[in-house]
Amino acid sequence: MLAAVRSNILPLFFVLLFGLSFTTDAYAQYLINLMLVYVVVAQGLNLILGFAGMFAFAHGAFMAIGAYVSALLMNKFGVSYLVAMPAAGLAAALVGCSIGIPAIRVSGLYLAMVTMGFSEIVQWILRNWKPVTSGTDGISVASPVFFGVELSDDFQTFYIILAVCAVMTALAQFIIRSRLGRAFVAIRDSEIAAQSSGINVARTKVLAFAISAFYAGVGGSLFSLTQHYINPDNFNLYQTIMQFCMVIVGGASSLIGPFIGATILTWLPELLRNAQAFQEIGFGLLLIVFVIFVPKGLAGLLIDKGILPREEYSSRVRGKWVVRKERAEGSERT
Amino acid sequence: MTQILKLEGLMVRFGGLTAVNGVSLTIASGEIRGLIGPNGAGKTTLFNAISGLAPASAGSVHLDGLEITSKSAPQRAALGIRRTFQTVQLVQSFTVYENLLFGLHTRAGNPLTRLIVGSYATPDADADAIIDEVLDYLGMRDLKHRVVDTLTIAHQRYVEIGRALVARPKLLMLDEPTAGLSPAQIERLDDLIGRLSSDWKVSILLVEHVIPLVVKLCSRITVLDRGRVIAEGTGAEIGQDAAVQKAYLGERLDA
């Protein structure tokens, strides 16, 4: 029973949220929706930061591209949300590719600087390309219509967001376990070993950019649904830092990490509502504490303690948990 | 005998430094070739130039009759050049099995699935069979699902060799495989390397500081000093070679 819970924790999480949606009030439902949106965005950031080990600092901007593209397609061209959302993801992925191709020439801190510069350019465009983006006034987002039914409140949009989040999670798991996901980890841990095993490092890095931007784009589109109104301030540096917090606190390079991180960092600010001045300080402190004391995040901690099963990178070895406890026994055998 | 590797006048320059200076050598199929030389002789740079990590400034590299001088490291890996590293380069948080899957990265498949997903199709039953075969050969089947950072350095080196073997390479390059091992472990590795070339039909280029091991394993040894080949021959021949003695020990004082 417990073992079944441990190994199916994500499906159970979705079922639980589905059940909860019948009992929530409007505000709690809004927060659940927002949390699921951040799960999608954090998964994208986790793929590039946690798995591929690249310090891309641009996911607020990718999210903005997704949010604006989907809102503008719906508002100005009357495009269905079913088309606007994937289009938002693809637009972000395309931009991700084009920023990725020059950006992968540098790594580490320099990559962070280049991508942060890109984020500022996107901010500038959002603020100054007024005929299209309405500048700092922002734009309101039309409610999506499915088969003649307008989904206007958070209880209705929840179903879209939950479904998209589930699909994106399945896709993330698929990518992580794929040849490409392994290539991400290979270039993170040793580029020379990756190259010598036949992995094209440049192509893998550009794909990491494109895929994680796709996640941020889809997340941005969902985000616009939860807000009904978007403006450039939604996607500033603070947004990107919060996403970093989610990945680091939740646990980088873990499928479950973004769920833990997004949950904590969506609800924590609500608990600190009475002390808003502490919110940003709180996030900063949280990041410092985790980077120093819990570098693998909560997911890594739970896996090391044997509370959660180790996530397998091959689809063919399910159910064989390799727990750190083995370190003690027989590791000196030769 | 066919030539697996042929280098002609290979040069690698880093700015003003010429690390590999006009090296020519050929390795026959099934041969275990030793590559020795004092520190800074250019052994590792030559390794990098052969595996494609360091671009050649001049000269040419042929693999099994095919010119690969301008090919990238991943392309050369796909063509059958695999290597291990002086310091173990494995994904420490992955299991042995997961690390060996990296070796199968270049396996042929549908180009679309290879590019985008590649995935559930690639770690297929075939891949499992190949990995099990290699693990059995290395005597590590029971460690298949162990996380690499729980293994000894000796076992980690075996995993690196395994990662190369699953690709069934034409040329296997071992960069100081005995570094950091105990004498007992060295003996076992030595035995393994001796069997590898015939069991897996692979030519081996071995960089090693433990000279007796090289002399025992390799029918021919190439000695490198300051980026040049200063001697080539059997262990006995190079032991007598004046240039080799000078490179290792310096000039005789009473001469």
Short mmCIF file of N, CA, C and O in Angstrom, two decimals, chain A residues 262-319:
data_model
loop_
_atom_site.label_atom_id
_atom_site.label_comp_id
_atom_site.label_asym_id
_atom_site.label_seq_id
_atom_site.Cartn_x
_atom_site.Cartn_y
_atom_site.Cartn_z
N ALA A 262 6.94 24.32 -6.53
CA ALA A 262 5.84 25.19 -6.94
C ALA A 262 4.78 25.25 -5.86
O ALA A 262 4.19 26.31 -5.60
N THR A 263 4.54 24.12 -5.19
CA THR A 263 3.53 24.11 -4.12
C THR A 263 3.96 25.04 -2.99
O THR A 263 3.21 25.93 -2.58
N ILE A 264 5.19 24.86 -2.53
CA ILE A 264 5.67 25.67 -1.40
C ILE A 264 5.69 27.15 -1.75
O ILE A 264 5.18 28.00 -1.02
N LEU A 265 6.22 27.48 -2.94
CA LEU A 265 6.41 28.89 -3.26
C LEU A 265 5.14 29.56 -3.77
O LEU A 265 5.13 30.77 -3.95
N THR A 266 4.08 28.81 -3.99
CA THR A 266 2.81 29.46 -4.28
C THR A 266 2.07 29.74 -2.98
O THR A 266 1.44 30.79 -2.82
N TRP A 267 2.15 28.82 -2.02
CA TRP A 267 1.39 28.97 -0.78
C TRP A 267 2.12 29.79 0.27
O TRP A 267 1.48 30.48 1.07
N LEU A 268 3.44 29.73 0.25
CA LEU A 268 4.20 30.47 1.26
C LEU A 268 3.90 31.96 1.27
O LEU A 268 3.65 32.54 2.33
N PRO A 269 3.89 32.61 0.10
CA PRO A 269 3.58 34.04 0.10
C PRO A 269 2.20 34.33 0.68
O PRO A 269 1.99 35.37 1.29
N GLU A 270 1.27 33.39 0.52
CA GLU A 270 -0.07 33.60 1.06
C GLU A 270 -0.03 33.57 2.59
O GLU A 270 -0.71 34.33 3.25
N LEU A 271 0.80 32.66 3.12
CA LEU A 271 0.93 32.59 4.57
C LEU A 271 1.61 33.84 5.11
O LEU A 271 1.41 34.23 6.26
N LEU A 272 2.44 34.46 4.25
CA LEU A 272 3.18 35.65 4.69
C LEU A 272 2.48 36.94 4.27
O LEU A 272 3.08 37.99 4.21
N ARG A 273 1.19 36.83 3.94
CA ARG A 273 0.47 37.99 3.40
C ARG A 273 0.54 39.19 4.33
O ARG A 273 0.59 40.33 3.89
N ASN A 274 0.51 38.91 5.64
CA ASN A 274 0.50 40.01 6.60
C ASN A 274 1.87 40.64 6.75
O ASN A 274 2.01 41.67 7.38
N ALA A 275 2.87 39.98 6.20
CA ALA A 275 4.23 40.51 6.33
C ALA A 275 4.86 40.59 4.95
O ALA A 275 5.87 39.95 4.66
N GLN A 276 4.25 41.39 4.08
CA GLN A 276 4.67 41.41 2.68
C GLN A 276 6.12 41.84 2.50
O GLN A 276 6.78 41.38 1.59
N ALA A 277 6.56 42.71 3.39
CA ALA A 277 7.94 43.18 3.25
C ALA A 277 8.92 42.03 3.38
O ALA A 277 10.02 42.07 2.83
N PHE A 278 8.50 40.98 4.11
CA PHE A 278 9.40 39.86 4.33
C PHE A 278 9.41 38.86 3.19
O PHE A 278 10.26 37.98 3.15
N GLN A 279 8.43 39.00 2.29
CA GLN A 279 8.31 38.00 1.23
C GLN A 279 9.59 37.84 0.43
O GLN A 279 10.13 36.75 0.29
N GLU A 280 10.08 38.98 -0.07
CA GLU A 280 11.25 38.88 -0.94
C GLU A 280 12.49 38.48 -0.16
O GLU A 280 13.29 37.68 -0.63
N ILE A 281 12.59 39.02 1.06
CA ILE A 281 13.71 38.62 1.92
C ILE A 281 13.60 37.13 2.20
O ILE A 281 14.58 36.39 2.16
N GLY A 282 12.36 36.70 2.46
CA GLY A 282 12.11 35.28 2.75
C GLY A 282 12.56 34.40 1.60
O GLY A 282 13.23 33.39 1.81
N PHE A 283 12.21 34.78 0.37
CA PHE A 283 12.62 33.99 -0.80
C PHE A 283 14.14 33.92 -0.89
O PHE A 283 14.71 32.87 -1.13
N GLY A 284 14.76 35.07 -0.69
CA GLY A 284 16.22 35.12 -0.77
C GLY A 284 16.86 34.20 0.26
O GLY A 284 17.74 33.41 -0.06
N LEU A 285 16.34 34.28 1.51
CA LEU A 285 16.87 33.44 2.58
C LEU A 285 16.68 31.96 2.26
O LEU A 285 17.58 31.15 2.43
N LEU A 286 15.49 31.64 1.78
CA LEU A 286 15.16 30.26 1.44
C LEU A 286 16.16 29.72 0.42
O LEU A 286 16.69 28.61 0.55
N LEU A 287 16.44 30.53 -0.59
CA LEU A 287 17.36 30.12 -1.65
C LEU A 287 18.75 29.86 -1.07
O LEU A 287 19.37 28.83 -1.36
N ILE A 288 19.20 30.79 -0.21
CA ILE A 288 20.54 30.65 0.38
C ILE A 288 20.62 29.38 1.22
O ILE A 288 21.54 28.57 1.08
N VAL A 289 19.61 29.20 2.09
CA VAL A 289 19.62 28.05 2.98
C VAL A 289 19.64 26.74 2.18
O VAL A 289 20.40 25.82 2.46
N PHE A 290 18.83 26.69 1.14
CA PHE A 290 18.75 25.44 0.39
C PHE A 290 20.01 25.18 -0.41
O PHE A 290 20.48 24.05 -0.47
N VAL A 291 20.56 26.24 -1.04
CA VAL A 291 21.77 26.02 -1.83
C VAL A 291 22.90 25.49 -0.95
O VAL A 291 23.65 24.61 -1.34
N ILE A 292 22.97 26.00 0.30
CA ILE A 292 24.07 25.60 1.17
C ILE A 292 23.79 24.26 1.85
O ILE A 292 24.62 23.36 1.85
N PHE A 293 22.60 24.12 2.43
CA PHE A 293 22.35 22.96 3.29
C PHE A 293 21.60 21.82 2.60
O PHE A 293 21.73 20.67 2.99
N VAL A 294 20.77 22.14 1.63
CA VAL A 294 20.00 21.09 0.96
C VAL A 294 20.17 21.24 -0.55
O VAL A 294 19.21 21.54 -1.27
N PRO A 295 21.40 21.06 -1.05
CA PRO A 295 21.65 21.37 -2.47
C PRO A 295 20.80 20.54 -3.43
O PRO A 295 20.55 20.97 -4.55
N LYS A 296 20.36 19.38 -3.00
CA LYS A 296 19.53 18.58 -3.90
C LYS A 296 18.05 18.85 -3.71
O LYS A 296 17.21 18.16 -4.27
N GLY A 297 17.75 19.85 -2.87
CA GLY A 297 16.36 20.24 -2.69
C GLY A 297 15.59 19.22 -1.86
O GLY A 297 16.12 18.21 -1.43
N LEU A 298 14.30 19.53 -1.63
CA LEU A 298 13.50 18.63 -0.79
C LEU A 298 13.33 17.27 -1.44
O LEU A 298 13.36 16.25 -0.77
N ALA A 299 13.18 17.26 -2.76
CA ALA A 299 13.02 15.96 -3.43
C ALA A 299 14.27 15.10 -3.23
O ALA A 299 14.17 13.92 -2.88
N GLY A 300 15.44 15.72 -3.40
CA GLY A 300 16.69 14.99 -3.21
C GLY A 300 16.81 14.46 -1.79
O GLY A 300 17.24 13.33 -1.56
N LEU A 301 16.39 15.30 -0.83
CA LEU A 301 16.44 14.91 0.58
C LEU A 301 15.54 13.70 0.83
O LEU A 301 15.94 12.71 1.45
N LEU A 302 14.31 13.78 0.33
CA LEU A 302 13.34 12.69 0.55
C LEU A 302 13.81 11.40 -0.13
O LEU A 302 13.61 10.31 0.40
N ILE A 303 14.46 11.54 -1.28
CA ILE A 303 14.94 10.35 -1.98
C ILE A 303 16.13 9.75 -1.23
O ILE A 303 16.20 8.55 -1.02
N ASP A 304 17.04 10.62 -0.76
CA ASP A 304 18.19 10.12 -0.01
C ASP A 304 17.77 9.43 1.29
O ASP A 304 18.41 8.47 1.73
N LYS A 305 16.71 9.92 1.91
CA LYS A 305 16.23 9.32 3.16
C LYS A 305 15.41 8.06 2.88
O LYS A 305 14.93 7.43 3.83
N GLY A 306 15.21 7.76 1.62
CA GLY A 306 14.44 6.56 1.29
C GLY A 306 12.94 6.74 1.44
O GLY A 306 12.19 5.77 1.38
N ILE A 307 12.49 7.99 1.62
CA ILE A 307 11.05 8.22 1.76
C ILE A 307 10.38 8.17 0.39
O ILE A 307 9.30 7.63 0.22
N LEU A 308 11.06 8.73 -0.60
CA LEU A 308 10.57 8.62 -1.98
C LEU A 308 11.50 7.68 -2.74
O LEU A 308 12.69 7.61 -2.45
N PRO A 309 10.96 6.96 -3.74
CA PRO A 309 11.83 6.08 -4.52
C PRO A 309 12.77 6.89 -5.40
O PRO A 309 12.45 8.01 -5.80
N ARG A 310 13.94 6.33 -5.68
CA ARG A 310 14.85 6.98 -6.61
C ARG A 310 14.19 7.01 -7.98
O ARG A 310 13.56 6.05 -8.40
N GLU A 311 14.32 8.16 -8.66
CA GLU A 311 13.72 8.26 -9.99
C GLU A 311 14.62 7.56 -10.99
O GLU A 311 15.80 7.84 -11.08
N GLU A 312 14.06 6.63 -11.73
CA GLU A 312 14.86 5.86 -12.68
C GLU A 312 14.95 6.61 -14.01
O GLU A 312 13.99 7.21 -14.45
N TYR A 313 16.10 6.52 -14.63
CA TYR A 313 16.27 7.21 -15.90
C TYR A 313 16.06 6.29 -17.07
O TYR A 313 16.13 6.70 -18.21
N SER A 314 15.84 5.03 -16.78
CA SER A 314 15.51 4.13 -17.86
C SER A 314 14.13 3.58 -17.61
O SER A 314 13.78 3.23 -16.49
N SER A 315 13.35 3.50 -18.67
CA SER A 315 11.99 3.03 -18.53
C SER A 315 11.96 1.54 -18.22
O SER A 315 10.93 1.00 -17.89
N ARG A 316 13.10 0.88 -18.36
CA ARG A 316 13.07 -0.57 -18.25
C ARG A 316 13.41 -1.11 -16.87
O ARG A 316 13.45 -2.30 -16.67
N VAL A 317 13.74 -0.24 -15.95
CA VAL A 317 14.10 -0.76 -14.64
C VAL A 317 13.20 -0.17 -13.56
O VAL A 317 13.65 0.39 -12.59
N ARG A 318 11.93 -0.32 -13.74
CA ARG A 318 10.99 0.18 -12.74
C ARG A 318 11.09 -0.67 -11.49
O ARG A 318 11.36 -1.85 -11.54
N GLY A 319 10.80 -0.02 -10.38
CA GLY A 319 10.61 -0.78 -9.15
C GLY A 319 11.87 -1.29 -8.50
O GLY A 319 11.81 -1.98 -7.51
#
